[in-house]
Each structure stands twice: as structure tokens, then as C-alpha cells.
PDB file of C-alpha atoms in Angstrom:
ATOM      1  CA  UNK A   1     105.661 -12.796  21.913  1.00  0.00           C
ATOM      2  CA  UNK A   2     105.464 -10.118  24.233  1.00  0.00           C
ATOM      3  CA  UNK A   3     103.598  -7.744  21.524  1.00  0.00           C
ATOM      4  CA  UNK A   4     100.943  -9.844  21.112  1.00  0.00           C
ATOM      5  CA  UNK A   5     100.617 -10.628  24.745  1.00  0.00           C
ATOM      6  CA  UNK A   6     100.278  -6.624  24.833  1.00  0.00           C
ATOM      7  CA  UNK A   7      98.419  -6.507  21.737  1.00  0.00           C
ATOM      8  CA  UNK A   8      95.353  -9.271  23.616  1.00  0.00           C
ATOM      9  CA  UNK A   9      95.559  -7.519  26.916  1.00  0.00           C
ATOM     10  CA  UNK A  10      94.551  -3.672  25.283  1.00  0.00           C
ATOM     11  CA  UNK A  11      91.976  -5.605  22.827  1.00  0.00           C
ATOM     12  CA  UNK A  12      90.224  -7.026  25.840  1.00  0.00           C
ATOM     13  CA  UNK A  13      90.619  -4.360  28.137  1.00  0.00           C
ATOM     14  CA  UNK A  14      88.871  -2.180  24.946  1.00  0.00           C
ATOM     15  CA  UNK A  15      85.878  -4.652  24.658  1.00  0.00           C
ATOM     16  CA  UNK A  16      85.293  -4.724  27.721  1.00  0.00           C
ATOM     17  CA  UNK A  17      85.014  -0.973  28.351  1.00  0.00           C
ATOM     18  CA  UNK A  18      81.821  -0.666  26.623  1.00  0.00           C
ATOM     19  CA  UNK A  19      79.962  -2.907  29.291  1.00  0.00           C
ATOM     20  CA  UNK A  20      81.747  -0.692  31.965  1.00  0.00           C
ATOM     21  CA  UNK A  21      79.529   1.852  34.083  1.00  0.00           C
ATOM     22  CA  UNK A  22      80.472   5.158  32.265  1.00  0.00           C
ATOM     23  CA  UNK A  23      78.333   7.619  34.890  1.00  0.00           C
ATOM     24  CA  UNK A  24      76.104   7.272  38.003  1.00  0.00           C
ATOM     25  CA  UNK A  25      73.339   9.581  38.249  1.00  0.00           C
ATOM     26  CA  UNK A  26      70.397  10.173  40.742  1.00  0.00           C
ATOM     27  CA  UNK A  27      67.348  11.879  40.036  1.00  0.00           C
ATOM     28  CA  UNK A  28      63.993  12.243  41.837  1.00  0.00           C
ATOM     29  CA  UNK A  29      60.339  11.214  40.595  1.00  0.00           C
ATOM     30  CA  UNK A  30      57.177  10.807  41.912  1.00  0.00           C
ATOM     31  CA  UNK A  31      56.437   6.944  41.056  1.00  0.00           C
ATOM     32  CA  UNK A  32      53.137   5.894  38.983  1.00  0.00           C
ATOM     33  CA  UNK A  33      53.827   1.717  39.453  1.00  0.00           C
ATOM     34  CA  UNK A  34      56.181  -0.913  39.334  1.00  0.00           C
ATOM     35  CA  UNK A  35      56.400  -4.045  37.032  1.00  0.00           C
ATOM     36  CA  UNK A  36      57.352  -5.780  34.526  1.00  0.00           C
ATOM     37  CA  UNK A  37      60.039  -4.645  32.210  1.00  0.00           C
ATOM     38  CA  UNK A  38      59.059  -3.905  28.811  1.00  0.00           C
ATOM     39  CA  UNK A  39      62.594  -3.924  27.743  1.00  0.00           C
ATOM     40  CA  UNK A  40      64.845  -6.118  25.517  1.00  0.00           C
ATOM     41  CA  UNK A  41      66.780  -7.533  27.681  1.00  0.00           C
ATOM     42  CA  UNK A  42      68.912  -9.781  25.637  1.00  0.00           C
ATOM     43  CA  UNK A  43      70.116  -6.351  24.104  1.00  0.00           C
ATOM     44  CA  UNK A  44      70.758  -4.982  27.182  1.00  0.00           C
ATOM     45  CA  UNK A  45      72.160  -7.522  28.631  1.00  0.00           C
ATOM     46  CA  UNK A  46      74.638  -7.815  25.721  1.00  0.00           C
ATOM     47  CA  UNK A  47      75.105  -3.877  26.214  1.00  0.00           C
ATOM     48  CA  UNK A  48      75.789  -3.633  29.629  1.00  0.00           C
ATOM     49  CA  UNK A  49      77.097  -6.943  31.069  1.00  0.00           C
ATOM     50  CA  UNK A  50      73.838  -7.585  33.006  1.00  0.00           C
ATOM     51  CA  UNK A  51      72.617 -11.013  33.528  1.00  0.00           C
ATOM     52  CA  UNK A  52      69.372 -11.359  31.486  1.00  0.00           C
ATOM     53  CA  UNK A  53      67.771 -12.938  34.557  1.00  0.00           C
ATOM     54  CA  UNK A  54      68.131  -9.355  36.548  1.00  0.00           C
ATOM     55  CA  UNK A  55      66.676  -7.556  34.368  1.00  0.00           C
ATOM     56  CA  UNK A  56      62.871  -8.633  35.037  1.00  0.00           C
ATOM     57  CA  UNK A  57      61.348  -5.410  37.169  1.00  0.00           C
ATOM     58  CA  UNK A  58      61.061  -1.922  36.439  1.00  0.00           C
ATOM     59  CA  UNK A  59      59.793   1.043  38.093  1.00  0.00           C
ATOM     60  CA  UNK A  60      57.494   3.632  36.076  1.00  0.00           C
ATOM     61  CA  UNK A  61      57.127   6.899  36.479  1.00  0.00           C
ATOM     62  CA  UNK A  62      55.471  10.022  34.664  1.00  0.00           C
ATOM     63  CA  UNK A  63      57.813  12.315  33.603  1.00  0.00           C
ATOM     64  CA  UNK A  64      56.713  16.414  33.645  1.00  0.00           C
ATOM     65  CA  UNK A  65      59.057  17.503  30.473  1.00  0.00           C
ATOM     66  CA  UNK A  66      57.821  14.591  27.876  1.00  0.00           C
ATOM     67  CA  UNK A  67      54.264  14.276  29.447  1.00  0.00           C
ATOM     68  CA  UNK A  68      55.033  10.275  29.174  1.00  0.00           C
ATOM     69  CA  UNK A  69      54.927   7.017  31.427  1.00  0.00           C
ATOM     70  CA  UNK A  70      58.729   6.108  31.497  1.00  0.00           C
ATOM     71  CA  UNK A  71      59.615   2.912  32.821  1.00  0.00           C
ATOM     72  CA  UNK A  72      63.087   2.058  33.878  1.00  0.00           C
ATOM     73  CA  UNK A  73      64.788  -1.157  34.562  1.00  0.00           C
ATOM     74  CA  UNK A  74      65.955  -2.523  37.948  1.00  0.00           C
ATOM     75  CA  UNK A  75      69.416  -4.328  38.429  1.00  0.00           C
ATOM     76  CA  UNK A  76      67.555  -7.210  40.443  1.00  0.00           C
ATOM     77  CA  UNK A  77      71.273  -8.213  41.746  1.00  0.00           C
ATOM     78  CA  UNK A  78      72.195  -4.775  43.433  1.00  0.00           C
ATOM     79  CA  UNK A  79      69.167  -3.163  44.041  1.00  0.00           C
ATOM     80  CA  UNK A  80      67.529  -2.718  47.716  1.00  0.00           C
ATOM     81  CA  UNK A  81      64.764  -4.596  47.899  1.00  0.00           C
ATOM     82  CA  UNK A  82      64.369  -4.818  51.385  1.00  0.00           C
ATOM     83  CA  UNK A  83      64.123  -1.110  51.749  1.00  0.00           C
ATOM     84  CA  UNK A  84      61.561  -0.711  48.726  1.00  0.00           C
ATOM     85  CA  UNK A  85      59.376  -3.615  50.276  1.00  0.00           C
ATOM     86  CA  UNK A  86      59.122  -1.663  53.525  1.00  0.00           C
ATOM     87  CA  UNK A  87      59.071   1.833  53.096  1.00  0.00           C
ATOM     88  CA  UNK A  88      57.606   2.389  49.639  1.00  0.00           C
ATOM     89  CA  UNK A  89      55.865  -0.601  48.278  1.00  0.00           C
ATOM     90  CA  UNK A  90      52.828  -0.402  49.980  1.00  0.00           C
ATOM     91  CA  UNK A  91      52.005   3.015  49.527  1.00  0.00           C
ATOM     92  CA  UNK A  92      53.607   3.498  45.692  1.00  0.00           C
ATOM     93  CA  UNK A  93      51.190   5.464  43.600  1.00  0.00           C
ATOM     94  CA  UNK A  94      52.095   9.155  43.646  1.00  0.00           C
ATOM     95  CA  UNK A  95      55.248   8.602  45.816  1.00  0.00           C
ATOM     96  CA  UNK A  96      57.909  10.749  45.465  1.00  0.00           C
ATOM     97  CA  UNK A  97      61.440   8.999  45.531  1.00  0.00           C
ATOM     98  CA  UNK A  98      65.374   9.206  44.979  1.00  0.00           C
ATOM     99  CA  UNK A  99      66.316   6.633  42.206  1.00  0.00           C
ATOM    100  CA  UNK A 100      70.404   5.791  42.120  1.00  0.00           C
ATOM    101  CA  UNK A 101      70.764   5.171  38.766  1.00  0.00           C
ATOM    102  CA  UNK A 102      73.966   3.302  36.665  1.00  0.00           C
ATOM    103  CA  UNK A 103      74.350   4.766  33.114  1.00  0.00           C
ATOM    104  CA  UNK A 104      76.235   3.031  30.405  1.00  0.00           C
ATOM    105  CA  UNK A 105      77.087   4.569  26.747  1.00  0.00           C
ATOM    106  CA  UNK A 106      76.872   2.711  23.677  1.00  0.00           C
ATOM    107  CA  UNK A 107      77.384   4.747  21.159  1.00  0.00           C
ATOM    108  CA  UNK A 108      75.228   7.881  21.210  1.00  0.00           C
ATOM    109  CA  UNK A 109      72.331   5.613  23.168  1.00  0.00           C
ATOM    110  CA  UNK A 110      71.987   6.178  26.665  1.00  0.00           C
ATOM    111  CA  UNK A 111      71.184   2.867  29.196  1.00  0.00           C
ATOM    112  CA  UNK A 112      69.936   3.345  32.730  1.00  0.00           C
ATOM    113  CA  UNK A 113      69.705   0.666  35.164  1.00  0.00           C
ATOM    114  CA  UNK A 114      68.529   1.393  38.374  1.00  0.00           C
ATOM    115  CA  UNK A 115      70.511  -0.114  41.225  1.00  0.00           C
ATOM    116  CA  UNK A 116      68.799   1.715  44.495  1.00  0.00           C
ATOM    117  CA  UNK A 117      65.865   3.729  45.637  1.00  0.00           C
ATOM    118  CA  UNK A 118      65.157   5.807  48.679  1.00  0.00           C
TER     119      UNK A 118
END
């Protein structure tokens, strides 16, 4: 009895690994727009434990090294909207800014959520 006890407690402390935050990362970017995410969020959701429902912004930016747009996701639940709303909202375009972002692994596929700005 007390194997299997053991056995269930390592099987779901394994699954539930992969929806863990495996990094945190910050990086700066000078912001094109923000919007609506373009994202699949049921996948992501299912990826990193994030309620489909905060997952419906994301905040663009143009990135120097692949001379692309690249949007990324907001965690609606953690991140600081207050801030955002009034410091940087109302003068976005061209705005340079500190994104706090969450990183989870699946696999050899990279996730980033953002979870705060300054």
C-alpha cells in the first residue's frame, strides 16, 4: 500500500512539473502595439497551467536580430495593469520598456508569458 501511495505521489509530482515555471527572464524592447493575442491558447493553456481566459492580450514588439513583429502573451492574472495603464499606455508606439517574462519548457519549445512591465 505504501508503494503505490509513493508510486501516485512521484507520478503527479512528474506531471505536474511540466506546467511548472522552469526560468524567469527579463529583457528590454522598444514596443510597436498591444492587442490581441494571436496565440493558441487552448495549447498553451494545456502547456503551461494558464487559465485560457488570461491569455487574451499581448504586447508586440519589433525585434532588431529577426527583423520581425513578435508578439508575446500577457498573464492577464499577474500582470500590472495599473502601472501599464498609467505610465506607458498612452504614449506606446516606439516606447522602450523592461518586460518580466515567465518561461516554461516543453520539450525543446520555448513558452513566454509575460507577467510585468516597467
Amino acid at each position: 500500500m505504501k508503494k503505490i501511495f509513493l508510486m501516485l505521489i512521484i507520478f503527479n509530482s512528474c506531471c505536474s512539473q511540466s506546467k511548472k515555471i522552469m526560468e524567469k527572464r527579463t529583457i528590454e524592447v522598444v514596443l510597436s502595439s498591444v492587442g490581441k493575442t494571436n496565440i493558441d491558447k487552448k495549447t498553451t493553456s494545456k502547456l503551461t497551467g494558464i487559465n485560457e481566459g488570461s491569455l487574451t492580450t499581448s504586447l508586440y514588439y519589433y525585434s532588431e536580430k529577426s527583423k520581425k513583429i513578435i508578439g508575446l502573451p500577457i498573464n492577464d492574472k499577474t500582470f500590472n495593469y495599473d502601472y501599464f495603464n498609467s505610465k506607458i499606455y498612452n504614449n506606446l508606439e516606439n516606447r522602450r520598456v523592461k518586460l518580466f517574462l515567465d518561461i516554461y519548457k516543453n520539450k525543446s519549445k520555448e513558452i513566454l508569458i509575460i507577467y510585468k512591465i516597467e
